Structures are given as C-alpha cells and as structure tokens.
mmCIF file of C-alpha atoms and ligand atoms in Angstrom:
data_model
loop_
_atom_site.group_PDB
_atom_site.id
_atom_site.type_symbol
_atom_site.label_atom_id
_atom_site.label_comp_id
_atom_site.label_asym_id
_atom_site.label_seq_id
_atom_site.Cartn_x
_atom_site.Cartn_y
_atom_site.Cartn_z
ATOM 1 C CA UNK A 1 0.000 0.000 0.000
ATOM 2 C CA UNK A 2 1.229 3.432 -0.894
ATOM 3 C CA UNK A 3 0.059 6.934 -0.063
ATOM 4 C CA UNK A 4 0.076 9.560 -2.768
ATOM 5 C CA UNK A 5 0.130 13.354 -2.581
ATOM 6 C CA UNK A 6 -0.680 15.473 -5.625
ATOM 7 C CA UNK A 7 0.470 19.089 -5.276
ATOM 8 C CA UNK A 8 -1.003 21.575 -7.737
ATOM 9 C CA UNK A 9 -1.434 25.314 -8.116
ATOM 10 C CA UNK A 10 -5.053 25.328 -9.288
ATOM 11 C CA UNK A 11 -8.221 23.323 -8.847
ATOM 12 C CA UNK A 12 -8.209 21.793 -12.312
ATOM 13 C CA UNK A 13 -4.456 21.098 -12.759
ATOM 14 C CA UNK A 14 -4.677 17.529 -11.482
ATOM 15 C CA UNK A 15 -7.628 16.677 -13.721
ATOM 16 C CA UNK A 16 -5.933 18.046 -16.823
ATOM 17 C CA UNK A 17 -2.588 16.357 -16.161
ATOM 18 C CA UNK A 18 -2.986 13.100 -14.246
ATOM 19 C CA UNK A 19 -6.572 12.232 -13.223
ATOM 20 C CA UNK A 20 -6.755 9.083 -15.381
ATOM 21 C CA UNK A 21 -3.694 7.710 -13.607
ATOM 22 C CA UNK A 22 -4.977 8.807 -10.200
ATOM 23 C CA UNK A 23 -8.231 6.935 -10.808
ATOM 24 C CA UNK A 24 -6.252 3.771 -11.566
ATOM 25 C CA UNK A 25 -4.171 4.150 -8.407
ATOM 26 C CA UNK A 26 -7.279 4.585 -6.265
ATOM 27 C CA UNK A 27 -9.368 1.804 -7.792
ATOM 28 C CA UNK A 28 -6.868 -0.785 -9.091
ATOM 29 C CA UNK A 29 -4.128 -0.371 -6.498
ATOM 30 C CA UNK A 30 -6.385 0.847 -3.659
ATOM 31 C CA UNK A 31 -3.882 3.524 -2.656
ATOM 32 C CA UNK A 32 -4.828 6.568 -0.581
ATOM 33 C CA UNK A 33 -4.555 9.729 -2.664
ATOM 34 C CA UNK A 34 -4.534 13.271 -1.259
ATOM 35 C CA UNK A 35 -4.548 16.568 -3.151
ATOM 36 C CA UNK A 36 -3.099 19.893 -2.043
ATOM 37 C CA UNK A 37 -4.273 22.916 -4.060
ATOM 38 C CA UNK A 38 -2.078 25.929 -3.344
ATOM 39 C CA UNK A 39 -4.176 28.829 -4.699
ATOM 40 C CA UNK A 40 -7.803 29.929 -4.358
ATOM 41 C CA UNK A 41 -8.556 29.731 -8.137
ATOM 42 C CA UNK A 42 -9.914 33.288 -8.253
ATOM 43 C CA UNK A 43 -8.429 33.914 -11.713
ATOM 44 C CA UNK A 44 -10.102 30.828 -13.161
ATOM 45 C CA UNK A 45 -12.901 32.917 -14.643
ATOM 46 C CA UNK A 46 -13.798 36.552 -15.145
ATOM 47 C CA UNK A 47 -17.508 35.925 -15.088
ATOM 48 C CA UNK A 48 -17.792 35.884 -11.277
ATOM 49 C CA UNK A 49 -16.680 37.995 -8.317
ATOM 50 C CA UNK A 50 -13.568 36.773 -6.454
ATOM 51 C CA UNK A 51 -15.627 36.163 -3.342
ATOM 52 C CA UNK A 52 -17.977 33.886 -5.309
ATOM 53 C CA UNK A 53 -15.385 31.989 -7.271
ATOM 54 C CA UNK A 54 -13.182 31.054 -4.312
ATOM 55 C CA UNK A 55 -16.152 29.415 -2.614
ATOM 56 C CA UNK A 56 -17.534 27.719 -5.735
ATOM 57 C CA UNK A 57 -14.184 26.433 -6.989
ATOM 58 C CA UNK A 58 -13.473 24.748 -3.647
ATOM 59 C CA UNK A 59 -16.684 22.773 -3.854
ATOM 60 C CA UNK A 60 -15.888 21.895 -7.474
ATOM 61 C CA UNK A 61 -12.479 20.546 -6.442
ATOM 62 C CA UNK A 62 -14.084 18.459 -3.711
ATOM 63 C CA UNK A 63 -16.698 17.127 -6.177
ATOM 64 C CA UNK A 64 -13.931 16.255 -8.668
ATOM 65 C CA UNK A 65 -11.987 14.565 -5.867
ATOM 66 C CA UNK A 66 -15.054 12.469 -5.096
ATOM 67 C CA UNK A 67 -15.280 11.335 -8.729
ATOM 68 C CA UNK A 68 -11.693 10.095 -8.491
ATOM 69 C CA UNK A 69 -12.018 8.678 -4.974
ATOM 70 C CA UNK A 70 -9.534 10.975 -3.230
ATOM 71 C CA UNK A 71 -9.134 10.734 0.536
ATOM 72 C CA UNK A 72 -8.916 14.527 0.922
ATOM 73 C CA UNK A 73 -8.690 17.738 -1.067
ATOM 74 C CA UNK A 74 -6.890 20.431 0.914
ATOM 75 C CA UNK A 75 -6.544 24.147 0.130
ATOM 76 C CA UNK A 76 -3.635 26.427 0.995
ATOM 77 C CA UNK A 77 -5.663 29.468 -0.158
ATOM 78 C CA UNK A 78 -2.889 31.619 -1.632
ATOM 79 C CA UNK A 79 -4.079 34.229 -4.123
ATOM 80 C CA UNK A 80 -4.364 32.738 -7.611
ATOM 81 C CA UNK A 81 -1.680 34.096 -9.953
ATOM 82 C CA UNK A 82 0.454 35.470 -7.139
ATOM 83 C CA UNK A 83 2.360 32.480 -5.757
ATOM 84 C CA UNK A 84 5.592 34.166 -6.843
ATOM 85 C CA UNK A 85 5.057 36.804 -4.159
ATOM 86 C CA UNK A 86 5.066 34.245 -1.347
ATOM 87 C CA UNK A 87 8.467 33.250 0.069
ATOM 88 C CA UNK A 88 9.071 29.800 -1.402
ATOM 89 C CA UNK A 89 10.230 28.366 1.918
ATOM 90 C CA UNK A 90 6.764 29.098 3.296
ATOM 91 C CA UNK A 91 5.085 27.130 0.502
ATOM 92 C CA UNK A 92 7.712 24.400 0.760
ATOM 93 C CA UNK A 93 7.048 23.993 4.491
ATOM 94 C CA UNK A 94 3.311 23.575 3.908
ATOM 95 C CA UNK A 95 4.061 20.808 1.390
ATOM 96 C CA UNK A 96 6.643 19.178 3.665
ATOM 97 C CA UNK A 97 4.162 19.141 6.551
ATOM 98 C CA UNK A 98 1.460 17.511 4.434
ATOM 99 C CA UNK A 99 3.858 14.923 2.956
ATOM 100 C CA UNK A 100 4.762 13.944 6.525
ATOM 101 C CA UNK A 101 1.170 14.015 7.774
ATOM 102 C CA UNK A 102 -0.175 11.673 5.059
ATOM 103 C CA UNK A 103 3.110 9.723 4.860
ATOM 104 C CA UNK A 104 3.274 10.130 1.096
ATOM 105 C CA UNK A 105 5.335 7.490 -0.715
ATOM 106 C CA UNK A 106 4.673 9.037 -4.123
ATOM 107 C CA UNK A 107 4.407 12.726 -4.988
ATOM 108 C CA UNK A 108 3.019 14.172 -8.216
ATOM 109 C CA UNK A 109 3.321 17.749 -9.406
ATOM 110 C CA UNK A 110 4.359 20.053 -12.222
ATOM 111 C CA UNK A 111 7.838 19.220 -13.513
ATOM 112 C CA UNK A 112 10.353 21.773 -12.184
ATOM 113 C CA UNK A 113 12.723 21.054 -15.085
ATOM 114 C CA UNK A 114 10.403 21.138 -18.084
ATOM 115 C CA UNK A 115 10.782 24.281 -20.153
ATOM 116 C CA UNK A 116 7.865 26.020 -21.767
ATOM 117 C CA UNK A 117 5.751 26.429 -18.637
ATOM 118 C CA UNK A 118 4.085 29.809 -18.999
ATOM 119 C CA UNK A 119 2.203 29.948 -15.702
ATOM 120 C CA UNK A 120 4.223 31.428 -12.821
ATOM 121 C CA UNK A 121 2.056 29.564 -10.267
ATOM 122 C CA UNK A 122 2.948 26.244 -11.921
ATOM 123 C CA UNK A 123 6.663 27.064 -11.870
ATOM 124 C CA UNK A 124 6.573 27.997 -8.171
ATOM 125 C CA UNK A 125 4.506 24.897 -7.315
ATOM 126 C CA UNK A 126 6.939 22.675 -9.215
ATOM 127 C CA UNK A 127 10.040 23.992 -7.502
ATOM 128 C CA UNK A 128 8.537 24.090 -3.998
ATOM 129 C CA UNK A 129 7.250 20.505 -4.397
ATOM 130 C CA UNK A 130 10.571 19.288 -5.784
ATOM 131 C CA UNK A 131 12.373 20.765 -2.783
ATOM 132 C CA UNK A 132 9.770 19.411 -0.365
ATOM 133 C CA UNK A 133 10.098 15.835 -1.666
ATOM 134 C CA UNK A 134 13.813 15.971 -0.867
ATOM 135 C CA UNK A 135 13.734 17.871 2.387
ATOM 136 C CA UNK A 136 10.765 16.214 4.087
ATOM 137 C CA UNK A 137 13.231 13.627 5.396
ATOM 138 C CA UNK A 138 15.355 16.321 7.011
ATOM 139 C CA UNK A 139 14.122 17.298 10.507
ATOM 140 C CA UNK A 140 15.615 20.769 10.065
ATOM 141 C CA UNK A 141 12.969 21.604 7.443
ATOM 142 C CA UNK A 142 9.196 21.926 7.687
ATOM 143 C CA UNK A 143 7.339 23.107 10.793
ATOM 144 C CA UNK A 144 9.543 22.044 13.728
ATOM 145 C CA UNK A 145 8.009 19.370 15.930
ATOM 146 C CA UNK A 146 4.750 19.079 13.978
ATOM 147 C CA UNK A 147 5.329 15.713 12.271
ATOM 148 C CA UNK A 148 8.108 13.164 12.117
ATOM 149 C CA UNK A 149 10.463 13.313 9.121
ATOM 150 C CA UNK A 150 9.323 11.116 6.246
ATOM 151 C CA UNK A 151 10.910 9.754 3.080
ATOM 152 C CA UNK A 152 9.315 10.101 -0.362
ATOM 153 C CA UNK A 153 10.510 7.315 -2.663
ATOM 154 C CA UNK A 154 8.972 8.208 -6.022
ATOM 155 C CA UNK A 155 7.869 11.259 -7.988
ATOM 156 C CA UNK A 156 5.830 11.546 -11.166
ATOM 157 C CA UNK A 157 6.318 14.954 -12.812
ATOM 158 C CA UNK A 158 3.920 16.228 -15.463
ATOM 159 C CA UNK A 159 4.307 19.148 -17.882
ATOM 160 C CA UNK A 160 2.558 20.982 -20.698
ATOM 161 C CA UNK A 161 5.646 20.361 -22.815
ATOM 162 C CA UNK A 162 7.180 17.245 -21.245
ATOM 163 C CA UNK A 163 10.912 16.638 -21.433
ATOM 164 C CA UNK A 164 12.688 13.379 -20.599
ATOM 165 C CA UNK A 165 9.248 11.996 -19.744
ATOM 166 C CA UNK A 166 9.317 8.305 -20.613
ATOM 167 C CA UNK A 167 6.457 6.965 -18.511
ATOM 168 C CA UNK A 168 3.188 6.657 -20.380
ATOM 169 C CA UNK A 169 0.263 5.380 -18.309
ATOM 170 C CA UNK A 170 -2.532 3.636 -20.165
ATOM 171 C CA UNK A 171 -5.736 5.481 -19.215
ATOM 172 C CA UNK A 172 -7.955 3.961 -21.887
ATOM 173 C CA UNK A 173 -10.310 2.616 -19.207
ATOM 174 C CA UNK A 174 -10.282 5.771 -17.093
ATOM 175 C CA UNK A 175 -10.253 8.672 -19.560
ATOM 176 C CA UNK A 176 -13.987 9.236 -19.134
ATOM 177 C CA UNK A 177 -13.544 9.505 -15.341
ATOM 178 C CA UNK A 178 -10.789 12.053 -15.981
ATOM 179 C CA UNK A 179 -13.200 14.079 -18.103
ATOM 180 C CA UNK A 180 -16.035 13.709 -15.591
ATOM 181 C CA UNK A 181 -13.758 15.025 -12.838
ATOM 182 C CA UNK A 182 -12.467 17.873 -15.013
ATOM 183 C CA UNK A 183 -15.961 19.022 -15.912
ATOM 184 C CA UNK A 184 -16.824 19.370 -12.209
ATOM 185 C CA UNK A 185 -14.682 22.518 -12.385
ATOM 186 C CA UNK A 186 -17.519 24.582 -13.825
ATOM 187 C CA UNK A 187 -15.975 27.963 -13.007
ATOM 188 C CA UNK A 188 -12.584 27.044 -14.479
ATOM 189 C CA UNK A 189 -14.066 25.574 -17.652
ATOM 190 C CA UNK A 190 -15.630 28.948 -18.469
ATOM 191 C CA UNK A 191 -12.175 30.450 -18.874
ATOM 192 C CA UNK A 192 -10.964 27.569 -21.051
ATOM 193 C CA UNK A 193 -13.991 28.067 -23.258
ATOM 194 C CA UNK A 194 -13.862 31.871 -23.277
ATOM 195 C CA UNK A 195 -10.184 31.760 -24.296
ATOM 196 C CA UNK A 196 -11.046 29.559 -27.256
ATOM 197 C CA UNK A 197 -13.805 31.903 -28.383
ATOM 198 C CA UNK A 198 -11.485 34.926 -28.023
ATOM 199 C CA UNK A 199 -8.753 33.166 -30.013
ATOM 200 C CA UNK A 200 -11.185 32.466 -32.832
ATOM 201 C CA UNK A 201 -12.471 36.029 -32.807
ATOM 202 C CA UNK A 202 -8.939 37.455 -32.900
ATOM 203 C CA UNK A 203 -8.056 35.250 -35.863
ATOM 204 C CA UNK A 204 -11.219 36.294 -37.659
ATOM 205 C CA UNK A 205 -12.685 32.803 -37.540
ATOM 206 C CA UNK A 206 -16.426 32.599 -37.272
ATOM 207 C CA UNK A 207 -17.411 30.039 -34.675
ATOM 208 C CA UNK A 208 -21.063 30.672 -35.187
ATOM 209 C CA UNK A 209 -23.153 29.707 -32.241
ATOM 210 C CA UNK A 210 -20.159 28.888 -30.075
ATOM 211 C CA UNK A 211 -20.142 32.144 -28.172
ATOM 212 C CA UNK A 212 -23.587 31.510 -26.864
ATOM 213 C CA UNK A 213 -22.909 27.809 -26.507
ATOM 214 C CA UNK A 214 -24.916 26.074 -23.892
ATOM 215 C CA UNK A 215 -23.058 24.409 -21.065
ATOM 216 C CA UNK A 216 -23.594 20.989 -22.594
ATOM 217 C CA UNK A 217 -22.000 22.017 -25.881
ATOM 218 C CA UNK A 218 -19.113 23.692 -24.068
ATOM 219 C CA UNK A 219 -18.499 20.530 -22.038
ATOM 220 C CA UNK A 220 -18.639 18.428 -25.199
ATOM 221 C CA UNK A 221 -15.999 20.613 -26.780
ATOM 222 C CA UNK A 222 -13.686 20.337 -23.760
ATOM 223 C CA UNK A 223 -14.275 16.576 -23.469
ATOM 224 C CA UNK A 224 -13.370 16.100 -27.128
ATOM 225 C CA UNK A 225 -10.222 18.173 -26.706
ATOM 226 C CA UNK A 226 -9.135 15.987 -23.754
ATOM 227 C CA UNK A 227 -9.825 12.771 -25.694
ATOM 228 C CA UNK A 228 -7.732 14.043 -28.597
ATOM 229 C CA UNK A 229 -4.916 15.114 -26.267
ATOM 230 C CA UNK A 230 -4.742 11.779 -24.401
ATOM 231 C CA UNK A 231 -5.102 9.817 -27.651
ATOM 232 C CA UNK A 232 -2.096 11.697 -29.052
ATOM 233 C CA UNK A 233 -0.102 10.772 -25.919
ATOM 234 C CA UNK A 234 -1.045 7.126 -26.309
ATOM 235 C CA UNK A 235 -0.056 6.843 -29.965
ATOM 236 C CA UNK A 236 3.576 5.917 -29.496
ATOM 237 C CA UNK A 237 2.815 2.870 -27.328
ATOM 238 C CA UNK A 238 -0.398 1.820 -28.963
ATOM 239 C CA UNK A 239 -2.585 2.872 -26.032
ATOM 240 C CA UNK A 240 -5.907 4.398 -26.956
ATOM 241 C CA UNK A 241 -5.421 7.058 -24.263
ATOM 242 C CA UNK A 242 -2.428 7.884 -22.070
ATOM 243 C CA UNK A 243 -0.940 10.357 -19.619
ATOM 244 C CA UNK A 244 2.762 11.168 -19.694
ATOM 245 C CA UNK A 245 5.197 11.612 -16.803
ATOM 246 C CA UNK A 246 8.840 12.042 -15.992
ATOM 247 C CA UNK A 247 9.320 9.388 -13.329
ATOM 248 C CA UNK A 248 11.953 9.777 -10.677
ATOM 249 C CA UNK A 249 13.142 7.527 -7.876
ATOM 250 C CA UNK A 250 14.458 9.406 -4.858
ATOM 251 C CA UNK A 251 17.077 8.459 -2.329
ATOM 252 C CA UNK A 252 20.264 6.434 -2.401
ATOM 253 C CA UNK A 253 19.394 3.081 -0.822
ATOM 254 C CA UNK A 254 19.138 1.221 -4.121
ATOM 255 C CA UNK A 255 22.581 2.469 -5.075
ATOM 256 C CA UNK A 256 24.050 1.652 -1.665
ATOM 257 C CA UNK A 257 22.625 -1.899 -1.629
ATOM 258 C CA UNK A 258 23.088 -2.414 -5.358
ATOM 259 C CA UNK A 259 19.616 -3.831 -5.899
ATOM 260 C CA UNK A 260 16.195 -2.658 -7.027
ATOM 261 C CA UNK A 261 13.926 -2.092 -4.033
ATOM 262 C CA UNK A 262 11.398 0.422 -5.340
ATOM 263 C CA UNK A 263 9.101 -1.130 -7.943
ATOM 264 C CA UNK A 264 7.319 1.535 -9.993
ATOM 265 C CA UNK A 265 3.627 0.823 -10.594
ATOM 266 C CA UNK A 266 3.977 2.272 -14.069
ATOM 267 C CA UNK A 267 7.543 1.634 -15.201
ATOM 268 C CA UNK A 268 8.995 3.875 -17.904
ATOM 269 C CA UNK A 269 7.537 2.652 -21.183
ATOM 270 C CA UNK A 270 10.245 4.146 -23.362
ATOM 271 C CA UNK A 271 13.979 3.879 -22.756
ATOM 272 C CA UNK A 272 15.855 7.139 -22.377
ATOM 273 C CA UNK A 273 18.269 7.876 -25.237
HETATM 274 ZN ZN1 ZN B 301 -2.997 25.657 -13.296
#
C-alpha cells in the first residue's frame, strides 16, 4: 500500500494532467490519494466575483476529488496568480508538513525542469514541491516538531511540454472519469472556453453559435479536446489514451545496496536515449 500526494497550483491542474492515472491508483491499487491545491482559483474565470469563485471552486475541487475517490482535497488558499510573491520556503514547508502528515510514498506535481511552462504559479509549485520531496526527510525543514520526518521514494512529474518523460500510463479505461472530474470545475471551464472563443475572434474565424454555446456544448468541446490530447499521448505505445510523466526515484538506498527495491507501478515505457 502506498500513499500519494498530488500538489497543484489550481483546482483543475490535477484533472488536466494526471486524473486518469490517479483513478487507476485509487481503484486498481487501492492507494490513498490526497490533493493539495495551493491557490484559491480566483483567476479561473472573469464571469464571477472573487468572493464567489473562491467558494464555488473549492466545492468543485471536492466534487472532482469524489469522482476520483480521493481521501482529501486540501486548500492552501494563496491568491491565484500570485504564488511568486510568497516566500518559497513558506510554501515548501506547507508541502513538507502535508507529505509527513499523510506519509506520502509518491508525490506528483508540475515538472520543475520542463521548459515552456508559462504559468508562474505552476513554476513555483513545481520547484517548492521538488524541494519538499527531498527535504521532508530532514528534521531541520518543515514546521519544527509538527510531524516526524518522512521519506518520499517516487515522484511523477507532469508538464505541458514534457521533457525526458518516458512513462506513459494507459488510461484507456479511465479517460472518461478524468473528463467527468475535469468538468466538475464549472468555473474554471468557463475560462478555457472563453479563451477559445477569443482566439477564434482574434483570428477572424467565425465560430457561429459557439459564443452563446450552452453548457452541454461547451463541455462536449472540452471533453473532445481531452480525448484528442490523451489519444495523441497514447499513440507511441499503442494505447488508446495515455498520460505522460517524468518518473523519478528518490534516495540512495538502491545504489548503496546495489539492488532494485522500489518497484514503480507504471515503469517507464520508453527507454531514455
Ligand atoms: Zn494551473
């Protein structure tokens, strides 16, 4: 049995990047999965007031977590879009404390070393999580005396433009659960949709009817986009749908003992060059 912690900046990050894999871990492997969302998602739409969106988006994240079977969805409540302004050690300590509390064996987050990440919140989340996975075993880090030091053995890093990411997880059976969870994020899906409409308008393309698209049509459009995206990921290995990760084993014990101790649930599917 393993415990898993997913650390993300925004409510819908996990669903976009790894929810098909999470569903498999929960239901096939019966692992306990926890999610830590660092921001309050207030920039996820411009159709609502901040005070409304922060409340609604929390419930959406909890509903999405229920679709996937998460043990807990926790919120750090930093202002969306402004993680850069928070001292990173403060964010890192929050992550370290939660890793220790839930005794996470596996951590997932944005890849700190993938280029092409445009969102500052994702970059801060990636780096703080990367540091936390290493330093949670060091009693000199984290909130002193709160929890015992703990060792994280494995990390799965995801990215918009993955690099050195050789682990492809077959999510053919779970892609619809991924989409169902993603679409729980009503407030955040508005922005995804509005951006698409604005892009079309700017390029002079007439998406007749789309602007006034009903929720159902909007959701259909997003669901189709996800299916295409995961199908593209699966192509190389012949999976109908896949999610892609850069997998990393942490620690030195395997090297010291000269034997494989940590067995990845989803071993790298492609050999590194
Ligand atoms: Zn995000």
